[in-house]
mmCIF file of C-alpha atoms in Angstrom:
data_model
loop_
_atom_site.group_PDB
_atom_site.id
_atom_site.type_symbol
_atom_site.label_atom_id
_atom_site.label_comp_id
_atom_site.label_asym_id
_atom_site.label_seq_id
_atom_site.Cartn_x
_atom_site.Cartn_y
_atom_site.Cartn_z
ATOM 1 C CA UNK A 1 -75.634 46.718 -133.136
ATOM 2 C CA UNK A 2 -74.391 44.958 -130.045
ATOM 3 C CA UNK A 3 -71.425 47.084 -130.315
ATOM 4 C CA UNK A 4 -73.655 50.207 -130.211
ATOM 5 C CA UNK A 5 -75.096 49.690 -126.879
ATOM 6 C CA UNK A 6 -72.215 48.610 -125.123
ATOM 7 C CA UNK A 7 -70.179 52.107 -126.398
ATOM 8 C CA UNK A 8 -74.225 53.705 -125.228
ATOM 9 C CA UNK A 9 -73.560 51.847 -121.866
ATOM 10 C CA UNK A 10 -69.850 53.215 -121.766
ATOM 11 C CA UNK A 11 -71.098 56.803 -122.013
ATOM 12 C CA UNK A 12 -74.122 56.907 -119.772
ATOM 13 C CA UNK A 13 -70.713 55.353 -117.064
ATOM 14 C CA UNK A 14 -68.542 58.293 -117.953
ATOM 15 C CA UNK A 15 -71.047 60.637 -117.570
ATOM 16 C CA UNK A 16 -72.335 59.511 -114.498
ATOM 17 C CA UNK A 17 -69.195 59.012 -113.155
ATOM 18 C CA UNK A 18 -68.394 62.855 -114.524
ATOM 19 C CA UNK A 19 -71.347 64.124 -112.139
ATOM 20 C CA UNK A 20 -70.135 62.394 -109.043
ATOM 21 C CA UNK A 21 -66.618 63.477 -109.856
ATOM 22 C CA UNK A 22 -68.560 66.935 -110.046
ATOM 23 C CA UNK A 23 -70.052 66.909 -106.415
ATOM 24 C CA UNK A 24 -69.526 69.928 -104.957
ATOM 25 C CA UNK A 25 -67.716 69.711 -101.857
ATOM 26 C CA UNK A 26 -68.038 71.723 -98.569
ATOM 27 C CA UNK A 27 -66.027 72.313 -95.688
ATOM 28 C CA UNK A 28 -69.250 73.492 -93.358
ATOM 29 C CA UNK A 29 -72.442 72.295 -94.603
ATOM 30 C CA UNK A 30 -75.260 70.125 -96.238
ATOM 31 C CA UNK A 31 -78.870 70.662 -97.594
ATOM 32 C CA UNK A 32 -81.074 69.870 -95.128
ATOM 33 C CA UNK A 33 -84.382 70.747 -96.244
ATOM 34 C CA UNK A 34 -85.874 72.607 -99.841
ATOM 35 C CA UNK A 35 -89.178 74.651 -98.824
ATOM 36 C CA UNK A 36 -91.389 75.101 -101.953
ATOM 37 C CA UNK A 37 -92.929 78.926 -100.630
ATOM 38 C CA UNK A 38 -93.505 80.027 -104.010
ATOM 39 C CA UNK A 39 -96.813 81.721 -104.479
ATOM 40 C CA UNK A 40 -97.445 81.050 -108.304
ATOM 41 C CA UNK A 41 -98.538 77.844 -109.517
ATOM 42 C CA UNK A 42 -96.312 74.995 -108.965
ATOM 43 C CA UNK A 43 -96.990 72.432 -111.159
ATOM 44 C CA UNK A 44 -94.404 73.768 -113.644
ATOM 45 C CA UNK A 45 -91.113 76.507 -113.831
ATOM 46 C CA UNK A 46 -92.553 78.776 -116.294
ATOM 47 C CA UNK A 47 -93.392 78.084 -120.062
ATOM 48 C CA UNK A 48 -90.870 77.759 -122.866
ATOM 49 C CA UNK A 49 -91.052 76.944 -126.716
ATOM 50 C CA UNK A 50 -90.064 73.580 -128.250
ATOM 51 C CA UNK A 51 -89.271 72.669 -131.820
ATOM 52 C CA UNK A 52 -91.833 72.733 -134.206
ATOM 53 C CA UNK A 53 -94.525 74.732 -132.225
ATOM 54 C CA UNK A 54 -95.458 77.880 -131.832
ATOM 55 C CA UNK A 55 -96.833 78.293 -128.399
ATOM 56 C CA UNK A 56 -94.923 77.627 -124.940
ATOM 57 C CA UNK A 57 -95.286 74.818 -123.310
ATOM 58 C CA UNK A 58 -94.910 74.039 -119.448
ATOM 59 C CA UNK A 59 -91.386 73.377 -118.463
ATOM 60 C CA UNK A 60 -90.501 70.873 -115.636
ATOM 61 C CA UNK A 61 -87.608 69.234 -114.071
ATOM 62 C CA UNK A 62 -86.891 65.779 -113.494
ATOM 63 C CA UNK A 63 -88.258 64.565 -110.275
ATOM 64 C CA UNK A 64 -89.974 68.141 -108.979
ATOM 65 C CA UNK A 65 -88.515 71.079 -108.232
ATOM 66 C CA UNK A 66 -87.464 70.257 -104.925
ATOM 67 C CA UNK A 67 -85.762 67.074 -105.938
ATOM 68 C CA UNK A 68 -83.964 68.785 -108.354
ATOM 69 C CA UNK A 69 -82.479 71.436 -105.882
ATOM 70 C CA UNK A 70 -81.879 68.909 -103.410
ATOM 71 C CA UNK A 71 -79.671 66.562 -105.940
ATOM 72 C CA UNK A 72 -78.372 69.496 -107.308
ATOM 73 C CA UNK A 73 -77.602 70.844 -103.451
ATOM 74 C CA UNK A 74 -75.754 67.013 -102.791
ATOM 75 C CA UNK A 75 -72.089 67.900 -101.099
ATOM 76 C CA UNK A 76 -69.225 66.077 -99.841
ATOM 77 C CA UNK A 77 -68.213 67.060 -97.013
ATOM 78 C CA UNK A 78 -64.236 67.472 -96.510
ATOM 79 C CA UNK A 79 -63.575 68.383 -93.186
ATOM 80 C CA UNK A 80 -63.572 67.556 -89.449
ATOM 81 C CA UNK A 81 -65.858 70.258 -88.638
ATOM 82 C CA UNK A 82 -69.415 69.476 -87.675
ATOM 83 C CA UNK A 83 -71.418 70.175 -90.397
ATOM 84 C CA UNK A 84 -74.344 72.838 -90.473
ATOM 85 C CA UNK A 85 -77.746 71.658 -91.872
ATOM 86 C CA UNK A 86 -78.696 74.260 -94.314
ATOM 87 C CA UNK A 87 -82.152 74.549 -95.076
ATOM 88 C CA UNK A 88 -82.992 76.693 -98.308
ATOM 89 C CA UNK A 89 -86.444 78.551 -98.985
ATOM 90 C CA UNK A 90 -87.993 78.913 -102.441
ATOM 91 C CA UNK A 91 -89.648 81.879 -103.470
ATOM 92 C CA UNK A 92 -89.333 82.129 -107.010
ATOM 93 C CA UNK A 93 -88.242 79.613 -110.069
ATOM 94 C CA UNK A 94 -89.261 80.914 -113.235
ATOM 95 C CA UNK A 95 -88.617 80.909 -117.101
ATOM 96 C CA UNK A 96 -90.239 82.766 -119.272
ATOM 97 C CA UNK A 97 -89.813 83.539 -123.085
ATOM 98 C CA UNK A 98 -90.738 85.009 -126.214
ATOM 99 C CA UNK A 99 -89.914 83.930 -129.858
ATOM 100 C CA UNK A 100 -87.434 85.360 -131.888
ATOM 101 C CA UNK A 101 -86.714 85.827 -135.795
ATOM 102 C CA UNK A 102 -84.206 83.187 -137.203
ATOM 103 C CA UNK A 103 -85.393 80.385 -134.875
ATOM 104 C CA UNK A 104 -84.369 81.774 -132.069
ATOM 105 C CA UNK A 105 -85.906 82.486 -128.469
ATOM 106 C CA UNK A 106 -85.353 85.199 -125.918
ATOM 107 C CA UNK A 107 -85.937 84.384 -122.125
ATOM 108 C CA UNK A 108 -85.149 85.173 -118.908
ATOM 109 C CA UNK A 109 -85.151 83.466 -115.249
ATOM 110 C CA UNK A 110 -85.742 84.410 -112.211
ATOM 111 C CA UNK A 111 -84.424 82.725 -109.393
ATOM 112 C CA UNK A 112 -84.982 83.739 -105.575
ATOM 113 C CA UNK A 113 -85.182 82.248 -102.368
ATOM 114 C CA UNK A 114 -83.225 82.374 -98.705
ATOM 115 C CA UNK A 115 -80.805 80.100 -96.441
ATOM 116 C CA UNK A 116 -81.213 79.400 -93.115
ATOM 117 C CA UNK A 117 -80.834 77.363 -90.499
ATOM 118 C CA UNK A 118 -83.055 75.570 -87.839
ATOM 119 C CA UNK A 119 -82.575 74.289 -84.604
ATOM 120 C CA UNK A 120 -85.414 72.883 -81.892
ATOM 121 C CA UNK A 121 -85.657 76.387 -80.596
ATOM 122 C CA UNK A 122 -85.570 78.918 -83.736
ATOM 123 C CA UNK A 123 -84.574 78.895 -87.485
ATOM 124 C CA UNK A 124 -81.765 81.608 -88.156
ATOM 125 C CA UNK A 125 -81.167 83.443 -91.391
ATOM 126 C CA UNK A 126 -78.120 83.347 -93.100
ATOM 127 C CA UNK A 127 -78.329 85.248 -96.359
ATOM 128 C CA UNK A 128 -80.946 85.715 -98.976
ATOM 129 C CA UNK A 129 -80.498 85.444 -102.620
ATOM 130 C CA UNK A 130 -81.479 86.849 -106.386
ATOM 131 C CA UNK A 131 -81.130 86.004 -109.485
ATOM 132 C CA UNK A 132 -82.861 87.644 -112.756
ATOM 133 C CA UNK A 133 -80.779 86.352 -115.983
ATOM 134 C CA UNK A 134 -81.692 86.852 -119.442
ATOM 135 C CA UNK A 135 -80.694 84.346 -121.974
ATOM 136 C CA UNK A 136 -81.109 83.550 -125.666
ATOM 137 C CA UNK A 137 -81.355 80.367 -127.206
ATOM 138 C CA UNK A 138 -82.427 78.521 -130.672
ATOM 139 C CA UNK A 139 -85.594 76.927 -130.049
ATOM 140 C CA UNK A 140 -84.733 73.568 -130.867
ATOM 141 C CA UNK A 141 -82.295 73.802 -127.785
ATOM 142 C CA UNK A 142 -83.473 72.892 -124.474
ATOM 143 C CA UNK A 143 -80.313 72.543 -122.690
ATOM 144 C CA UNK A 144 -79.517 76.035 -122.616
ATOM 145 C CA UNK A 145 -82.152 76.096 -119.763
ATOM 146 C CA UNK A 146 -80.609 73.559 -117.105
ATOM 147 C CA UNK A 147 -77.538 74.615 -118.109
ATOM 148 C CA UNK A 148 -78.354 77.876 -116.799
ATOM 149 C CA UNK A 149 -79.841 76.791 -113.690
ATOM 150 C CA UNK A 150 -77.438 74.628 -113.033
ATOM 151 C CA UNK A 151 -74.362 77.238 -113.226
ATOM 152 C CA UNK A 152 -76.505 79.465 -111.238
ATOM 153 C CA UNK A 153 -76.965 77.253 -108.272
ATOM 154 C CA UNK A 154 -73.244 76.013 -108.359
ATOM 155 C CA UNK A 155 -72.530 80.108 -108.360
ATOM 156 C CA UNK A 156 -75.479 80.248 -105.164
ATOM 157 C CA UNK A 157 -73.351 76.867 -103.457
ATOM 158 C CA UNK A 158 -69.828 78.855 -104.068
ATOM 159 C CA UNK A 159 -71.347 81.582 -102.427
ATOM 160 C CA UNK A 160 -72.735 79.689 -99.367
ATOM 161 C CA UNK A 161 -69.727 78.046 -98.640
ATOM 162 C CA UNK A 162 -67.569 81.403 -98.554
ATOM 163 C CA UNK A 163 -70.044 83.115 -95.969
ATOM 164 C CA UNK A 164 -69.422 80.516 -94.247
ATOM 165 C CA UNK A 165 -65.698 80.630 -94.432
ATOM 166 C CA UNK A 166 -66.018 84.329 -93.231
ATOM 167 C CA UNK A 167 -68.722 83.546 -90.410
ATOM 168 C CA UNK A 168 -67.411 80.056 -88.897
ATOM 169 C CA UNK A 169 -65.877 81.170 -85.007
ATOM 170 C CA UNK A 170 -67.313 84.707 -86.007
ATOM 171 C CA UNK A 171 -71.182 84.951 -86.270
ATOM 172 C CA UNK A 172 -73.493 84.189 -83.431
ATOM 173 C CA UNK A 173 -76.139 83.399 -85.454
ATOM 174 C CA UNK A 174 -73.757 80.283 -86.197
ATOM 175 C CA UNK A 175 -73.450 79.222 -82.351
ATOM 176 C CA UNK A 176 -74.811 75.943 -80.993
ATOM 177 C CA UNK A 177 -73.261 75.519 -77.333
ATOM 178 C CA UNK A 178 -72.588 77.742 -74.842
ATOM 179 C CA UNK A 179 -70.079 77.705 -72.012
ATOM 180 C CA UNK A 180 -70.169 80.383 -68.938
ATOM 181 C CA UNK A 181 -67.446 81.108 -67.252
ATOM 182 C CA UNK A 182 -67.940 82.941 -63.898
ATOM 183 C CA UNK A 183 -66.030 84.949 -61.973
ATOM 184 C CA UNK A 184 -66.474 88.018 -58.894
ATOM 185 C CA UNK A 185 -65.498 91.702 -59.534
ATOM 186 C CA UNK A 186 -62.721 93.026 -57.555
ATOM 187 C CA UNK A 187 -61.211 96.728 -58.525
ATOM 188 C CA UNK A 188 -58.356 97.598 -57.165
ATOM 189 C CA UNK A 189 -59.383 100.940 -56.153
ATOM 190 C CA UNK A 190 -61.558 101.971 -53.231
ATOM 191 C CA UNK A 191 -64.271 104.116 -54.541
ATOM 192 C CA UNK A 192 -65.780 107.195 -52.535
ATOM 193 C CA UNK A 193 -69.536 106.076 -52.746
ATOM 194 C CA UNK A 194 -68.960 102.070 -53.473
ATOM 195 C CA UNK A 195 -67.546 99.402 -51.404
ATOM 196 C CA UNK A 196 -67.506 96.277 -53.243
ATOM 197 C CA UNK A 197 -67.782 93.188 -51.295
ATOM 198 C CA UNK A 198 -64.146 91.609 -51.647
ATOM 199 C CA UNK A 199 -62.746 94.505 -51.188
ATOM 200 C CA UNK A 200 -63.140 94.434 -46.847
ATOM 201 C CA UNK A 201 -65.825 93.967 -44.584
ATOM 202 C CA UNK A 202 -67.680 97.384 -43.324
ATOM 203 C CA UNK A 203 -67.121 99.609 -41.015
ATOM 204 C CA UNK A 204 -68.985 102.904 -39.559
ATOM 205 C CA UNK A 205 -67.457 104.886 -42.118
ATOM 206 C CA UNK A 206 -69.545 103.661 -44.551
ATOM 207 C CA UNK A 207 -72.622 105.004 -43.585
ATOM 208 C CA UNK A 208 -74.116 108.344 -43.857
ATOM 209 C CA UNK A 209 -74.942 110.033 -40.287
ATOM 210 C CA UNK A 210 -78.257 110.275 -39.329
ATOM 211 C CA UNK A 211 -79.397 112.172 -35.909
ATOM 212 C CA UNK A 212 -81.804 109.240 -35.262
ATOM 213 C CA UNK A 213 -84.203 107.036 -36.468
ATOM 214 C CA UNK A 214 -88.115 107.095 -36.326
ATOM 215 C CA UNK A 215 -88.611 102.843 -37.162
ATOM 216 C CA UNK A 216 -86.951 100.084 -35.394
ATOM 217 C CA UNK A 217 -83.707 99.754 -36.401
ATOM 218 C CA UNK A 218 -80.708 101.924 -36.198
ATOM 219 C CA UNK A 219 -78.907 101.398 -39.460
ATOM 220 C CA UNK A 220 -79.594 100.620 -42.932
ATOM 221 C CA UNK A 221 -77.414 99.140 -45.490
ATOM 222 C CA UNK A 222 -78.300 99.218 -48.972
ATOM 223 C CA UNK A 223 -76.676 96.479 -51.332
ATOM 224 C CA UNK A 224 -76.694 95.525 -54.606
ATOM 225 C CA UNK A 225 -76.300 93.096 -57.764
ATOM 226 C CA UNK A 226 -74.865 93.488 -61.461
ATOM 227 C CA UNK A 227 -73.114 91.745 -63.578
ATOM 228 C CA UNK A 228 -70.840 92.366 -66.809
ATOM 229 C CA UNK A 229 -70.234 89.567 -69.238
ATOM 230 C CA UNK A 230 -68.199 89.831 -71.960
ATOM 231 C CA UNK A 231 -68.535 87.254 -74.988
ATOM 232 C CA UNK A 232 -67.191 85.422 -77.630
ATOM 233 C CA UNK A 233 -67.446 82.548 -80.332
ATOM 234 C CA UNK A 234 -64.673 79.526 -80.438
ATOM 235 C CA UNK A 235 -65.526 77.624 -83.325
ATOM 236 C CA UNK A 236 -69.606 76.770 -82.978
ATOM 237 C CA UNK A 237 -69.484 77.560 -79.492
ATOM 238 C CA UNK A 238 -70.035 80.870 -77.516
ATOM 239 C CA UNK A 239 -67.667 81.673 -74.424
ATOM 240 C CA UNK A 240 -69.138 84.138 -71.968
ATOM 241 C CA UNK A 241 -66.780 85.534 -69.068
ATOM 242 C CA UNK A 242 -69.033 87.109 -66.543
ATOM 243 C CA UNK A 243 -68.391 88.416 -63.194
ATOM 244 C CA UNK A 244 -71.070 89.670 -60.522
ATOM 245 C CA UNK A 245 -70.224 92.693 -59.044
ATOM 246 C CA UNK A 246 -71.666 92.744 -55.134
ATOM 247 C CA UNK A 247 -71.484 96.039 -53.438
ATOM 248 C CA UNK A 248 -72.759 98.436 -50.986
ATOM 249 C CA UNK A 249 -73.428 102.180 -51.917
ATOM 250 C CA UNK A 250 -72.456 104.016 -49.102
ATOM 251 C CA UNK A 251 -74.503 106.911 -49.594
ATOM 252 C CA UNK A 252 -78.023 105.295 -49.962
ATOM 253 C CA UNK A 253 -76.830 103.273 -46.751
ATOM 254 C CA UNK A 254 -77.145 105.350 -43.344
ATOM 255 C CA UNK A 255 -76.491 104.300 -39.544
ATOM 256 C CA UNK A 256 -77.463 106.282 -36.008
ATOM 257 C CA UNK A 257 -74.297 106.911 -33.789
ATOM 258 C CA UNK A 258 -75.836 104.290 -31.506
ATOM 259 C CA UNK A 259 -74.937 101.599 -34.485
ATOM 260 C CA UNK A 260 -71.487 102.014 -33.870
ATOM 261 C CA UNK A 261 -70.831 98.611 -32.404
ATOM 262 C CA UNK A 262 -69.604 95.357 -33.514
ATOM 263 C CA UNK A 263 -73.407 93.454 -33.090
ATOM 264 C CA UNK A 264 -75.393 96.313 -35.056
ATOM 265 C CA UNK A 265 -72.162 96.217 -37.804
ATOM 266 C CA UNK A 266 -72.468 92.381 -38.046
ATOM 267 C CA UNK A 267 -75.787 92.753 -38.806
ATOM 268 C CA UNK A 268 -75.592 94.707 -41.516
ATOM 269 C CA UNK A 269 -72.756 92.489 -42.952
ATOM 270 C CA UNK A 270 -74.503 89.804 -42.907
ATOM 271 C CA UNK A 271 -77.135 91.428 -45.261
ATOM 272 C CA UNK A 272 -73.959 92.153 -47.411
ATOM 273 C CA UNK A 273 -73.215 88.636 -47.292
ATOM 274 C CA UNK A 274 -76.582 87.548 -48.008
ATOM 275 C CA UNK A 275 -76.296 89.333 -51.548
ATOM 276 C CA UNK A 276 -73.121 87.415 -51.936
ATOM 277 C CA UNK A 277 -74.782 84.519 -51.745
ATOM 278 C CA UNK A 278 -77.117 84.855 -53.843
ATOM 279 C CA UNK A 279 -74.642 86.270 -56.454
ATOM 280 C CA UNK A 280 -73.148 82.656 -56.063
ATOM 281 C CA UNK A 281 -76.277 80.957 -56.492
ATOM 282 C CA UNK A 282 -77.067 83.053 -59.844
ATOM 283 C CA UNK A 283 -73.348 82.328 -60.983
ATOM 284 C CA UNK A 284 -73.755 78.470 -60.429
ATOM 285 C CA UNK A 285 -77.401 78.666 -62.298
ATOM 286 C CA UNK A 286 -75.817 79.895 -65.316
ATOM 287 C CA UNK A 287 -73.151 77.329 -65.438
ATOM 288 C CA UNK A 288 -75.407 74.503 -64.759
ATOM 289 C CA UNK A 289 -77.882 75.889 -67.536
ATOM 290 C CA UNK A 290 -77.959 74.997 -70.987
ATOM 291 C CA UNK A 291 -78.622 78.512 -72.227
ATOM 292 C CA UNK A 292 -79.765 78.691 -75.409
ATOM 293 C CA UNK A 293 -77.276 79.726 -78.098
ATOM 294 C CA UNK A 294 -79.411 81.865 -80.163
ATOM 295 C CA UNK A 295 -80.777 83.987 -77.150
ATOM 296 C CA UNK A 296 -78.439 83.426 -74.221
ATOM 297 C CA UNK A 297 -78.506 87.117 -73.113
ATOM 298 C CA UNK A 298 -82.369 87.112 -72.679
ATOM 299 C CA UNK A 299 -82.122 83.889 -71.030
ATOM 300 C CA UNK A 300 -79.357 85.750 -68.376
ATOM 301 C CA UNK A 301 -81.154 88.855 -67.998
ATOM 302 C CA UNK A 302 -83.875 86.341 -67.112
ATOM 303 C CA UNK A 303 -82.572 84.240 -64.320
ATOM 304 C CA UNK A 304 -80.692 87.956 -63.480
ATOM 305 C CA UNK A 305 -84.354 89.311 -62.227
ATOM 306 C CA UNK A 306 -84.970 85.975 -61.213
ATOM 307 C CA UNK A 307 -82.195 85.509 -58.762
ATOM 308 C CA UNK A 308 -82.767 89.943 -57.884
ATOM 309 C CA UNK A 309 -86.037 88.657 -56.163
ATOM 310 C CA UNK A 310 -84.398 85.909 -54.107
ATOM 311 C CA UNK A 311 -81.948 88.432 -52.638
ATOM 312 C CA UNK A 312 -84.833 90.713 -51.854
ATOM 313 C CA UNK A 313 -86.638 87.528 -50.260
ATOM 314 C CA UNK A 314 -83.752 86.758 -48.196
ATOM 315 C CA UNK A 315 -83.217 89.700 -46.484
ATOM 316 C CA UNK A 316 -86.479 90.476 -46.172
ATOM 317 C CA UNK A 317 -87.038 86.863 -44.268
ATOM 318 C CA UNK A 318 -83.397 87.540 -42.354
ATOM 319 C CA UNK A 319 -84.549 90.785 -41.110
ATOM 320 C CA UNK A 320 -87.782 89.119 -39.896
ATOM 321 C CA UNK A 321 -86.245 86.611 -37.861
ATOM 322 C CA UNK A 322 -83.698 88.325 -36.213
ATOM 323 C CA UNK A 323 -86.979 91.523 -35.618
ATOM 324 C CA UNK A 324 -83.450 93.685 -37.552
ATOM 325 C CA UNK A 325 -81.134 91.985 -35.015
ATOM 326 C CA UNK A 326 -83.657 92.124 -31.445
ATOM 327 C CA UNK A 327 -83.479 88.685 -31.555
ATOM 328 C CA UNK A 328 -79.823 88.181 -30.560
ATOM 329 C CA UNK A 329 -80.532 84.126 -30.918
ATOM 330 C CA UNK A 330 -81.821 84.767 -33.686
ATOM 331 C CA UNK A 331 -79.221 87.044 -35.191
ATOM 332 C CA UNK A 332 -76.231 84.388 -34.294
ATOM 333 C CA UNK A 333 -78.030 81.723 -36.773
ATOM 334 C CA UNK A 334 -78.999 83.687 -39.146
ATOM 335 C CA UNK A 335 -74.667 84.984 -39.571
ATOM 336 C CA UNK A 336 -73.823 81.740 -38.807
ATOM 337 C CA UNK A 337 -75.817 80.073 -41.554
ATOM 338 C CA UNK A 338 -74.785 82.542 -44.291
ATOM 339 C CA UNK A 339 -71.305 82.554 -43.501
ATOM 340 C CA UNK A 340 -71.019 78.199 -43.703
ATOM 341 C CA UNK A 341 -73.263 78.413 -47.196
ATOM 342 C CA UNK A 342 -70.608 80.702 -48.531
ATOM 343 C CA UNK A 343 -67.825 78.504 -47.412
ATOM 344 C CA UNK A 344 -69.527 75.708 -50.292
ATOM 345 C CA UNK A 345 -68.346 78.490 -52.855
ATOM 346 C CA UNK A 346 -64.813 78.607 -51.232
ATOM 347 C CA UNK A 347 -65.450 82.000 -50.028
ATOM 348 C CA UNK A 348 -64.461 82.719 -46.328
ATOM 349 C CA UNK A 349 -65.231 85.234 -44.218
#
């Protein structure tokens, strides 16, 4: 007798040490969280028949459902990469079956439900899954049922772990930092209608003729903003490259011949500097911001409009205070200023 429960106490050992020997293991991720969204009731998985009766019964698992999944869902991690919390939803668990001749039962599961997962911000899908198996069994046999289950969920961890194998440094949806790097457009061409601001400072040239002028001022320069960024992923982390692209389009810009002089030229490239600036000030935004990895291109387009209305501000305020360069006093801040906040982003003039 004694010797019968120490070999019982042997094999529950081995078989426990069997299941641990069994953990799956996973180079990217663990179960986070198991949401029960099932619709039916969920007291039990279904209804299945036992020995000796002749009506189903209500099947259940030990410890819930969800405790089941999650023990079930327990990996060991095996590498140096930070894992991903994978959060699984439930939307179907179900066996249901129907008596056979010869003591046996015919049944079939259904097995359903979605990864995903969830940061402070967002949850993010990864991929959703279904199962419908049918399975026969004698009805005396039990087993067959977790046994099922079980291969099906090791098949559902298998699966997760390759998409992530062919996602990992690939995916966005799998990015959690991001890093801008900045930089200013320069072609190497001179275009007919575009000067870009690196490129040289204006001159005349670049302004369509105009007889005269019926408002105050004798020239107008029209400048604008854009951007290009290219993207991405290294490892978890998304690298954007984006340049600002400052420039003057020559034939929306116009001057009377009486603008052709170095004060009524500095004027206008000081508006052309002002844009520059402000081009800095967005590119130093984004590189100070901790854009968020699931929508960082709204977030740029964002602070793009954002930092749009400043440069609109700006010259609005410059031409103000110079009266469009009347006020010579005036007009010698005003380049003065501009040109000594663009030397703080090594740029000089």
């Amino acid at each position: 007798m004694i010797l019968n429960k120490y070999l019982k106490y042997c094999l529950i050992l081995l078989a426990i040490s069997e299941l641990q020997a069994q953990k799956f293991s996973s180079k990217y991720f663990y179960l986070g969280e198991v949401f029960d969204q099932r619709l039916s009731d969920k007291r039990n998985i279904g209804s299945v028949f036992e020995f000796g009766k002749s009506y189903p019964v209500p099947l259940n698992l030990l410890g819930g459902e969800i405790q089941y999944l999650k023990n079930k869902f327990d990996t060991k991690l095996v590498s140096k990469v930070d894992p991903y919390k994978v959060n699984l939803g439930l939307s179907h668990l179900l066996f249901t079956e129907k008596p056979k001749s010869d003591g046996l039962v015919s049944g079939n599961l259904r097995f359903e439900g979605h990864f995903f997962t969830q940061s402070s911000e967002d949850s993010t899908a990864l991929f959703p899954f279904k199962y419908t198996v049918s399975y026969i069994r004698k009805i005396g046999e039990l087993q067959p049922i977790h046994d099922l289950l079980d291969e099906k969920i090791e098949d559902l961890m298998k699966q997760l772990e390759v998409w992530f194998s062919k996602n990992y440094a690939k995916n966005y949806n799998l990015a959690r930092h991001v890093i801008v790097k900045t930089s200013n457009f320069i072609p190497k061409v001179l275009e007919e209608d575009t000067l870009y601001f690196f490129q040289r400072r204006i001159n005349f040239s670049d302004f369509s003729p105009k007889a005269s002028s019926s408002g105050r001022f004798a020239a107008s320069i029209f400048t604008n903003l854009a951007y290009e960024a290219n993207t991405k992923m290294s490892n978890d982390t998304v690298i954007i490259d984006l340049a600002t692209k400052v420039y003057q389009v020559k034939g929306m810009s116009w001057a009377i011949p009486q603008a052709n002089n170095s004060y009524a030229l500095n004027h206008e490239q000081t508006h052309f500097n002002i844009t520059q600036l402000i081009a800095e000030k967005f590119k130093e935004r984004l590189r100070e911001e901790a854009l968020p990895p699931l929508d960082f291109d709204s977030r740029i387009q964002y602070l793009y409009i954002e930092y749009y209305r400043k440069i609109n501000q700006m010259q609005d305020r410059y031409d103000n205070e110079t009266r469009h360069g009347l006020d010579k006093e005036k007009q010698v801040w005003w380049e003065a200023y501009v040109v000594e906040e663009l030397k703080k982003y090594n740029i000089n003039l």
